[in-house]
Each structure stands twice: as C-alpha cells, then as structure tokens.
Amino acid sequence: MKKYVVTGGAGFIGSALVRALLARKDGAVEVIDNLLTGKKSNLAEVASRVVLHEIDIRDYTAIAGVIAGADTVFHLAAIPSVPRSITDPVPSHEVNIDGTFNVLRASAEGKARKLVYAASSAAYGDTDVLPKVETMPPNPKSPYAAQKLLGEYYCGVFSSCFGLDATSLRFFNVYGPRQDPDSPYSGVLSLFMRCLLERRPPTIHGDGEQTRDFTYVEDVVSLVIQASRAPGTAGKVYNAGNGGRYSLNRIWSILQGFEGVNIPPLYGPSRAGDVRDSQADTTTAVRELGHAPAFTIEDGLRRTLEWYRAAN
Ligand code: UD2
C-alpha cells in the first residue's frame, strides 16, 4: 500500500487534498500538522481513515519517521500569511524556511518518490505585465514571499543535488470551504463570506481595486495530484491559478448580488507588503500537468457561501 504524507493536512487546503486522496483509494494517507492554523475539525468525518501526527515541521526527528518510505509527500504546512510574516517574522521564517528544509531533507533521506511543494504567487511581487508567467523574474515584497520563493529554490536544489523529484506549484489566492475566518490574518474571501452572512460591511485595505486570481480549492487540489503524477517535472515551478483576475470591489458586489443586499464596504489604509494585481498564466500548467480548472468564480463563490451558511 502506498503512503501519502500531507504536511499541513489539517489546514484548509491540506484537508481538501486529504479528502481527494482518500477518494482515490490507492494509498494510505498520513497527516503532519501542529494545529497552529490547522484544525482537527477540518478532518472530522474522515478522521478514522487518516493518521494525524500532531508534530511540527521544525522538529526534524519527529517528521523524518513519518515521511520515511512515503511514495509522495505533499508539503503544504506553512504560516501562510503575508501580514503575519511582517508583524511576527520569526515563526514565519522558521516554519516556512527551516521547516521546509526539514521536509525536503526527510523526503530525500526517506526515499520519497515525489514531493509537491505549495509555493506562492506572492513570489512574483508587482510585475509590469499580466498575467504572471513562470519565466518572469521573481520580486518578493514581503518576508512570506521571500520564504516561499526560497522553498522553490530548495526544491530545485534537492532535485539536482539530492535526487529528490520535487515540483513547486505557485498557489494563487485559494478560497473555498473550511478557510478559517477567525484569525486577523484570514484570507479575504473567508472574511467576506462571514460579513455577508452577518450582514456586516467588510473592511477593504486600500481602494478595493487590487485584483487577485481567486482559485477554488478543488481546482488547486486536482492540480496538486496531477503534478504528483506528471513525469519530467523535477525541480520545475508551475502556476496554480485559474487565469482570471477580480478586484475586491467586484467580488463583494457579486456576493451582495447572491444575497440581494446592499452593504457598502468600509475602506482602510493599504496593507504593507500587499501585491497590487495577481493573475496566473496557466499555459505551462495546462500543457505539462493537464491543468483544467473546472470552477468559475461564480460557482466557487456560491459553493463557498453555502458551506459557510451551513457551518454557521
Ligand atoms: C494570499 C495567501 C498567501 C499567498 C498569496 C498568493 C491567504 C491568507 N494568503 O495572500 O498565502 O498564497 O495569496 O497570491 O490566503 N484584504 C482586505 N480586507 C481584509 C483582508 C484582506 O481588503 O480584511 C485585502 C488584502 O489587503 C489584499 C487582498 O485582500 O489586497 C488579499 O489578501 P489575503 O490576505 O486574502 O491574501 P494575499 O493576496 O495577501
């Protein structure tokens, strides 16, 4: 029986990946998560089919035992917030850089067949041209972006120097069920969902005309699994986005339309480290990984909203 290890598997994206792997029924799934931002409840109905190791990727010895003998390691564990990496940079550095090094080292020494790394489109920073394509020079604007970029470089070096087949996917603003709206560092759409259901105005940082390639979690999960099986991708970096671009003002307007309400947002100062515009060129991921995003923004937003409504 193959073993799949998902670091960060109790998180929002990780738990969706765990469900997708279980649905394929071709391997055992083990999760490494320190429950800092992940939650046991994210795995509630699949708990009996998953081994959850409550350990920290900063602890090499602890994770090496779990990763040894894995077929595929999906490395999603991270402290995933741009502003958090500015207000509290040390843990963010230790988890995202030292922790990533530990996961790569454990995967190489444990002879994993494949590693897929959750990199970030934050690595691009602000570019003159959209959409953002993998051949553009990176230009990180925050510690988080720099950390995620270094993880890509390490995936490349582990592929070339240590024989680990590691592929990086640059996630673009993933949203969907189970994204946690309870933290000051929560993703914007989880906060929008809660505000909409509570009929409260969201706070928008800046003029709301910044844009993001909001990508539904199930599309990202499908791509992660495809990347784990595609040949010839060692050391490579791919965009994992939908290819669209929506301003925050537009998204809030779509959401209000769903509910038939009119709630003007509050506007506050722009956030340090914020990228202005983000949009993925999906050409290479489509060609080399078979990327085929299936959810329009309206589909994704509706599904997400219904999940939050039911969860309330
Ligand atoms: C997201 C991911 C990050 C990375 C990146 C890749 C989260 C929490 N962060 O960073 O891990 O992968 O995407 O593109 O998912 N905003 C508001 N009001 C709020 C909160 C946010 O206006 O209450 C704005 C924020 O200033 C930014 C935009 O919404 O312009 C998106 O912010 P975010 O924190 O959801 O995501 P981002 O793009 O910083």
CSV table of C-alpha atoms and ligand atoms in Angstrom, one decimal:
chain,number,residue,atom,x,y,z
A,1,MET,CA,0.0,0.0,0.0
A,2,LYS,CA,1.4,3.4,-1.0
A,3,LYS,CA,1.8,6.0,1.7
A,4,TYR,CA,0.9,9.6,1.1
A,5,VAL,CA,2.1,12.2,3.6
A,6,VAL,CA,0.4,15.6,3.6
A,7,THR,CA,2.1,18.3,5.7
A,8,GLY,CA,-0.4,20.9,6.8
A,9,GLY,CA,-3.1,18.2,6.2
A,10,ALA,CA,-5.4,19.6,8.9
A,11,GLY,CA,-5.4,23.0,7.2
A,12,PHE,CA,-7.9,24.5,4.8
A,13,ILE,CA,-6.2,23.3,1.5
A,14,GLY,CA,-4.5,20.3,3.1
A,15,SER,CA,-7.7,18.8,4.4
A,16,ALA,CA,-9.3,19.2,0.9
A,17,LEU,CA,-6.3,17.4,-0.5
A,18,VAL,CA,-6.6,14.6,2.1
A,19,ARG,CA,-10.2,14.1,1.1
A,20,ALA,CA,-9.3,13.9,-2.6
A,21,LEU,CA,-6.5,11.4,-1.9
A,22,LEU,CA,-8.8,9.2,0.2
A,23,ALA,CA,-11.4,9.3,-2.6
A,24,ARG,CA,-8.9,7.7,-5.0
A,25,LYS,CA,-8.5,4.7,-2.6
A,26,ASP,CA,-5.0,3.9,-3.8
A,27,GLY,CA,-2.9,4.6,-0.8
A,28,ALA,CA,-2.8,5.3,3.0
A,29,VAL,CA,-2.9,9.0,4.0
A,30,GLU,CA,-0.9,10.4,6.9
A,31,VAL,CA,-1.0,14.0,8.0
A,32,ILE,CA,1.7,16.0,9.7
A,33,ASP,CA,0.2,19.1,11.4
A,34,ASN,CA,1.0,21.1,14.5
A,35,LEU,CA,-2.6,22.5,14.6
A,36,LEU,CA,-1.3,26.1,14.7
A,37,THR,CA,-3.6,27.2,11.9
A,38,GLY,CA,-4.9,23.7,11.1
A,39,LYS,CA,-7.9,22.2,13.0
A,40,LYS,CA,-8.8,18.6,13.8
A,41,SER,CA,-12.4,19.5,12.9
A,42,ASN,CA,-11.3,20.0,9.2
A,43,LEU,CA,-10.8,16.2,9.1
A,44,ALA,CA,-13.8,15.3,11.3
A,45,GLU,CA,-15.7,13.0,9.0
A,46,VAL,CA,-12.5,11.3,7.6
A,47,ALA,CA,-10.6,11.1,10.9
A,48,SER,CA,-11.0,7.3,11.1
A,49,ARG,CA,-9.3,6.9,7.7
A,50,VAL,CA,-6.3,9.2,8.3
A,51,VAL,CA,-3.4,9.0,10.7
A,52,LEU,CA,-2.9,12.5,12.2
A,53,HIS,CA,0.6,13.2,13.6
A,54,GLU,CA,0.5,16.3,15.8
A,55,ILE,CA,4.0,17.3,15.2
A,56,ASP,CA,5.9,20.4,14.0
A,57,ILE,CA,7.9,20.5,10.8
A,58,ARG,CA,10.6,22.4,12.8
A,59,ASP,CA,11.3,19.1,14.5
A,60,TYR,CA,13.3,17.1,12.0
A,61,THR,CA,13.5,13.9,14.0
A,62,ALA,CA,9.7,13.8,14.6
A,63,ILE,CA,8.8,14.3,10.9
A,64,ALA,CA,11.6,12.0,9.5
A,65,GLY,CA,10.0,8.9,11.0
A,66,VAL,CA,6.6,9.7,9.4
A,67,ILE,CA,8.0,10.7,6.0
A,68,ALA,CA,10.3,7.7,5.7
A,69,GLY,CA,9.0,5.3,3.0
A,70,ALA,CA,6.4,7.7,1.6
A,71,ASP,CA,5.5,7.4,-2.0
A,72,THR,CA,4.5,11.1,-2.3
A,73,VAL,CA,5.0,14.0,0.2
A,74,PHE,CA,2.6,16.9,-0.3
A,75,HIS,CA,4.3,19.8,1.5
A,76,LEU,CA,1.6,22.3,2.4
A,77,ALA,CA,2.5,23.1,6.0
A,78,ALA,CA,3.3,26.8,6.4
A,79,ILE,CA,2.4,30.0,8.2
A,80,PRO,CA,0.6,31.3,5.2
A,81,SER,CA,0.0,35.0,5.7
A,82,VAL,CA,1.8,38.0,4.2
A,83,PRO,CA,0.9,40.4,7.0
A,84,ARG,CA,1.8,37.9,9.7
A,85,SER,CA,5.3,37.5,8.2
A,86,ILE,CA,5.7,41.2,8.7
A,87,THR,CA,4.3,41.6,12.2
A,88,ASP,CA,5.7,38.3,13.5
A,89,PRO,CA,8.6,37.4,11.2
A,90,VAL,CA,10.5,34.8,13.3
A,91,PRO,CA,8.0,31.9,13.4
A,92,SER,CA,7.1,32.5,9.8
A,93,HIS,CA,10.8,32.3,8.8
A,94,GLU,CA,11.4,29.2,11.0
A,95,VAL,CA,8.3,27.3,9.7
A,96,ASN,CA,8.4,28.3,6.1
A,97,ILE,CA,12.2,28.1,5.6
A,98,ASP,CA,13.7,25.8,8.2
A,99,GLY,CA,10.6,23.6,8.3
A,100,THR,CA,10.6,23.3,4.5
A,101,PHE,CA,14.2,22.3,4.6
A,102,ASN,CA,13.4,19.6,7.1
A,103,VAL,CA,10.6,18.3,5.0
A,104,LEU,CA,12.8,18.2,1.9
A,105,ARG,CA,15.6,16.5,3.8
A,106,ALA,CA,13.4,13.9,5.3
A,107,SER,CA,11.8,13.2,1.9
A,108,ALA,CA,15.2,12.8,0.3
A,109,GLU,CA,16.6,10.6,3.1
A,110,GLY,CA,13.4,8.7,3.4
A,111,LYS,CA,13.5,8.0,-0.4
A,112,ALA,CA,10.1,9.5,-1.3
A,113,ARG,CA,9.3,9.0,-5.0
A,114,LYS,CA,7.9,12.5,-5.3
A,115,LEU,CA,7.4,15.8,-3.4
A,116,VAL,CA,4.9,18.5,-4.4
A,117,TYR,CA,5.5,21.9,-2.7
A,118,ALA,CA,2.9,24.6,-2.1
A,119,ALA,CA,4.8,27.7,-3.3
A,120,SER,CA,3.1,31.1,-3.7
A,121,SER,CA,2.3,33.5,-6.4
A,122,ALA,CA,3.5,36.1,-3.9
A,123,ALA,CA,7.0,35.4,-5.2
A,124,TYR,CA,6.2,37.5,-8.3
A,125,GLY,CA,5.6,40.7,-6.4
A,126,ASP,CA,4.4,43.5,-8.6
A,127,THR,CA,5.0,43.0,-12.3
A,128,ASP,CA,4.6,45.4,-15.2
A,129,VAL,CA,2.8,42.8,-17.2
A,130,LEU,CA,-0.2,40.5,-16.5
A,131,PRO,CA,-0.8,37.6,-16.5
A,132,LYS,CA,2.2,36.4,-14.5
A,133,VAL,CA,4.2,33.7,-16.2
A,134,GLU,CA,6.8,31.4,-14.6
A,135,THR,CA,9.6,32.8,-16.7
A,136,MET,CA,9.3,36.3,-15.1
A,137,PRO,CA,12.0,37.2,-12.6
A,138,PRO,CA,10.6,36.9,-9.0
A,139,ASN,CA,10.4,40.1,-7.0
A,140,PRO,CA,9.2,39.3,-3.4
A,141,LYS,CA,7.7,42.2,-1.5
A,142,SER,CA,7.2,40.5,1.9
A,143,PRO,CA,9.1,38.0,4.2
A,144,TYR,CA,6.4,35.5,3.3
A,145,ALA,CA,7.0,35.9,-0.4
A,146,ALA,CA,10.8,35.6,0.1
A,147,GLN,CA,10.3,32.5,2.2
A,148,LYS,CA,8.1,30.8,-0.3
A,149,LEU,CA,10.5,31.6,-3.1
A,150,LEU,CA,13.4,30.1,-1.2
A,151,GLY,CA,11.4,26.9,-0.8
A,152,GLU,CA,11.1,26.7,-4.6
A,153,TYR,CA,14.9,27.2,-4.9
A,154,TYR,CA,15.4,24.4,-2.3
A,155,CYS,CA,13.1,22.1,-4.3
A,156,GLY,CA,15.2,22.7,-7.3
A,157,VAL,CA,18.4,22.1,-5.4
A,158,PHE,CA,17.1,19.0,-3.7
A,159,SER,CA,16.1,17.7,-7.2
A,160,SER,CA,19.5,18.4,-8.7
A,161,CYS,CA,21.8,17.6,-5.7
A,162,PHE,CA,20.0,15.0,-3.6
A,163,GLY,CA,17.9,13.1,-6.2
A,164,LEU,CA,14.5,14.2,-4.8
A,165,ASP,CA,11.9,14.7,-7.5
A,166,ALA,CA,10.4,17.9,-6.2
A,167,THR,CA,7.9,20.2,-8.0
A,168,SER,CA,6.7,23.6,-6.9
A,169,LEU,CA,3.2,24.9,-7.5
A,170,ARG,CA,2.6,28.7,-7.0
A,171,PHE,CA,-0.8,28.9,-5.5
A,172,PHE,CA,-2.9,31.9,-6.4
A,173,ASN,CA,-5.3,33.1,-3.6
A,174,VAL,CA,-7.0,29.8,-2.9
A,175,TYR,CA,-10.6,30.0,-1.4
A,176,GLY,CA,-13.4,27.6,-0.5
A,177,PRO,CA,-15.0,25.6,2.3
A,178,ARG,CA,-13.1,25.4,5.6
A,179,GLN,CA,-10.9,28.5,5.1
A,180,ASP,CA,-10.8,29.9,8.6
A,181,PRO,CA,-12.3,33.4,9.1
A,182,ASP,CA,-11.3,33.6,12.8
A,183,SER,CA,-7.8,35.0,12.6
A,184,PRO,CA,-6.7,38.6,12.0
A,185,TYR,CA,-4.6,37.0,9.1
A,186,SER,CA,-7.5,35.2,7.5
A,187,GLY,CA,-7.8,35.1,3.7
A,188,VAL,CA,-10.0,37.9,2.4
A,189,LEU,CA,-12.8,35.7,1.0
A,190,SER,CA,-13.4,33.9,4.2
A,191,LEU,CA,-13.9,37.3,5.9
A,192,PHE,CA,-16.2,38.4,3.1
A,193,MET,CA,-18.3,35.3,3.5
A,194,ARG,CA,-18.7,35.9,7.2
A,195,CYS,CA,-19.5,39.6,6.8
A,196,LEU,CA,-22.1,38.8,4.1
A,197,LEU,CA,-23.9,36.2,6.2
A,198,GLU,CA,-23.9,38.5,9.2
A,199,ARG,CA,-24.9,41.5,7.0
A,200,ARG,CA,-21.9,43.5,8.1
A,201,PRO,CA,-19.6,45.6,5.9
A,202,PRO,CA,-16.2,44.1,5.3
A,203,THR,CA,-13.1,46.2,5.7
A,204,ILE,CA,-11.2,46.6,2.5
A,205,HIS,CA,-7.5,47.6,2.7
A,206,GLY,CA,-6.9,50.3,0.1
A,207,ASP,CA,-9.3,51.2,-2.7
A,208,GLY,CA,-10.5,47.7,-3.4
A,209,GLU,CA,-9.3,47.8,-7.0
A,210,GLN,CA,-6.4,45.5,-6.3
A,211,THR,CA,-7.0,42.2,-8.1
A,212,ARG,CA,-6.5,38.5,-7.4
A,213,ASP,CA,-6.7,35.3,-9.3
A,214,PHE,CA,-9.1,33.7,-6.8
A,215,THR,CA,-8.8,29.9,-7.3
A,216,TYR,CA,-11.3,27.4,-5.9
A,217,VAL,CA,-9.7,24.9,-3.6
A,218,GLU,CA,-10.9,21.8,-5.5
A,219,ASP,CA,-9.2,23.1,-8.7
A,220,VAL,CA,-5.9,23.5,-6.8
A,221,VAL,CA,-6.2,20.1,-5.2
A,222,SER,CA,-6.8,18.4,-8.6
A,223,LEU,CA,-3.7,20.2,-9.9
A,224,VAL,CA,-1.6,19.1,-6.9
A,225,ILE,CA,-2.5,15.5,-7.6
A,226,GLN,CA,-1.8,15.8,-11.3
A,227,ALA,CA,1.6,17.4,-10.5
A,228,SER,CA,2.4,14.4,-8.3
A,229,ARG,CA,1.9,12.1,-11.2
A,230,ALA,CA,3.2,14.1,-14.2
A,231,PRO,CA,6.6,12.9,-15.5
A,232,GLY,CA,9.6,15.2,-16.1
A,233,THR,CA,8.7,17.9,-13.6
A,234,ALA,CA,11.6,17.6,-11.1
A,235,GLY,CA,12.8,21.0,-9.9
A,236,LYS,CA,10.2,22.8,-12.0
A,237,VAL,CA,7.8,25.6,-10.9
A,238,TYR,CA,4.2,26.0,-12.2
A,239,ASN,CA,1.5,28.5,-11.6
A,240,ALA,CA,-1.5,27.0,-9.8
A,241,GLY,CA,-4.2,29.6,-10.6
A,242,ASN,CA,-7.4,29.9,-12.5
A,243,GLY,CA,-6.2,32.5,-15.0
A,244,GLY,CA,-8.9,35.1,-14.0
A,245,ARG,CA,-8.5,38.4,-12.2
A,246,TYR,CA,-11.1,40.0,-9.9
A,247,SER,CA,-11.0,43.1,-7.8
A,248,LEU,CA,-12.1,43.0,-4.2
A,249,ASN,CA,-14.9,45.5,-5.1
A,250,ARG,CA,-16.1,43.2,-7.8
A,251,ILE,CA,-16.2,40.2,-5.6
A,252,TRP,CA,-18.1,42.0,-2.9
A,253,SER,CA,-20.5,43.2,-5.5
A,254,ILE,CA,-21.1,39.6,-6.8
A,255,LEU,CA,-21.6,38.3,-3.3
A,256,GLN,CA,-24.1,41.0,-2.5
A,257,GLY,CA,-25.9,40.1,-5.7
A,258,PHE,CA,-26.2,36.5,-4.5
A,259,GLU,CA,-28.0,37.6,-1.3
A,260,GLY,CA,-29.9,40.6,-2.7
A,261,VAL,CA,-28.3,43.0,-0.2
A,262,ASN,CA,-26.6,46.4,-0.4
A,263,ILE,CA,-23.8,46.8,2.2
A,264,PRO,CA,-21.1,49.3,1.2
A,265,PRO,CA,-17.7,48.2,2.5
A,266,LEU,CA,-15.5,50.2,4.8
A,267,TYR,CA,-12.2,51.3,3.3
A,268,GLY,CA,-9.0,51.5,5.4
A,269,PRO,CA,-5.3,52.0,4.6
A,270,SER,CA,-3.5,49.7,2.2
A,271,ARG,CA,-1.6,46.8,3.8
A,272,ALA,CA,2.3,46.6,3.9
A,273,GLY,CA,3.7,44.0,1.6
A,274,ASP,CA,0.5,43.8,-0.5
A,275,VAL,CA,0.8,43.0,-4.2
A,276,ARG,CA,-1.4,45.2,-6.4
A,277,ASP,CA,-2.5,42.7,-9.1
A,278,SER,CA,-2.3,39.0,-9.4
A,279,GLN,CA,-3.3,36.7,-12.3
A,280,ALA,CA,-1.8,33.4,-13.4
A,281,ASP,CA,-0.7,32.5,-16.9
A,282,THR,CA,-1.9,28.8,-16.9
A,283,THR,CA,-0.3,27.8,-20.2
A,284,THR,CA,2.5,25.7,-18.9
A,285,ALA,CA,0.5,24.0,-16.2
A,286,VAL,CA,-2.2,23.2,-18.8
A,287,ARG,CA,0.3,21.8,-21.2
A,288,GLU,CA,2.7,19.9,-18.8
A,289,LEU,CA,0.4,19.0,-15.9
A,290,GLY,CA,-3.0,18.7,-17.6
A,291,HIS,CA,-4.4,21.6,-15.5
A,292,ALA,CA,-8.1,22.1,-16.2
A,293,PRO,CA,-9.7,24.5,-13.8
A,294,ALA,CA,-13.4,23.5,-13.5
A,295,PHE,CA,-14.9,26.2,-11.3
A,296,THR,CA,-15.9,29.7,-12.5
A,297,ILE,CA,-15.7,32.4,-9.9
A,298,GLU,CA,-19.5,32.4,-9.5
A,299,ASP,CA,-19.6,28.6,-9.0
A,300,GLY,CA,-16.8,28.7,-6.5
A,301,LEU,CA,-18.2,31.7,-4.6
A,302,ARG,CA,-21.7,30.1,-4.4
A,303,ARG,CA,-20.4,26.7,-3.1
A,304,THR,CA,-18.2,28.5,-0.6
A,305,LEU,CA,-21.0,30.7,0.6
A,306,GLU,CA,-23.3,27.7,1.0
A,307,TRP,CA,-20.7,25.9,3.0
A,308,TYR,CA,-20.3,28.9,5.4
A,309,ARG,CA,-24.1,29.2,5.7
A,310,ALA,CA,-24.4,25.5,6.7
A,311,ALA,CA,-21.4,25.7,9.0
A,312,ASN,CA,-22.9,28.6,10.9
B,1,UD2,C1,-2.8,35.1,-0.3
B,1,UD2,C2,-2.4,34.0,0.6
B,1,UD2,C3,-1.0,33.7,0.6
B,1,UD2,C4,-0.4,33.6,-0.7
B,1,UD2,C5,-0.9,34.6,-1.7
B,1,UD2,C6,-0.7,34.2,-3.2
B,1,UD2,C7,-4.0,33.8,2.5
B,1,UD2,C8,-4.4,34.2,3.9
B,1,UD2,N1,-2.9,34.3,2.0
B,1,UD2,O1,-2.1,36.3,0.1
B,1,UD2,O2,-0.7,32.6,1.4
B,1,UD2,O3,-0.5,32.3,-1.2
B,1,UD2,O4,-2.3,34.8,-1.6
B,1,UD2,O5,-1.2,35.1,-4.0
B,1,UD2,O6,-4.7,33.1,1.8
B,1,UD2,N2,-7.8,42.4,2.3
B,1,UD2,C9,-8.8,43.3,2.6
B,1,UD2,N3,-9.5,43.1,3.8
B,1,UD2,C10,-9.3,42.1,4.6
B,1,UD2,C11,-8.3,41.1,4.3
B,1,UD2,C12,-7.5,41.3,3.2
B,1,UD2,O7,-9.0,44.2,1.9
B,1,UD2,O8,-10.0,42.0,5.7
B,1,UD2,C13,-7.0,42.5,1.1
B,1,UD2,C14,-5.5,42.5,1.2
B,1,UD2,O9,-5.0,43.7,1.6
B,1,UD2,C15,-5.1,42.0,-0.2
B,1,UD2,C16,-6.3,41.1,-0.6
B,1,UD2,O10,-7.4,41.4,0.2
B,1,UD2,O11,-5.1,43.1,-1.0
B,1,UD2,C17,-5.9,39.6,-0.4
B,1,UD2,O12,-5.4,39.4,0.9
B,1,UD2,P1,-5.3,38.0,1.5
B,1,UD2,O13,-4.7,38.2,2.9
B,1,UD2,O14,-6.5,37.2,1.4
B,1,UD2,O15,-4.3,37.3,0.5
B,1,UD2,P2,-2.9,37.7,-0.1
B,1,UD2,O16,-3.1,38.0,-1.5
B,1,UD2,O17,-2.2,38.6,0.8
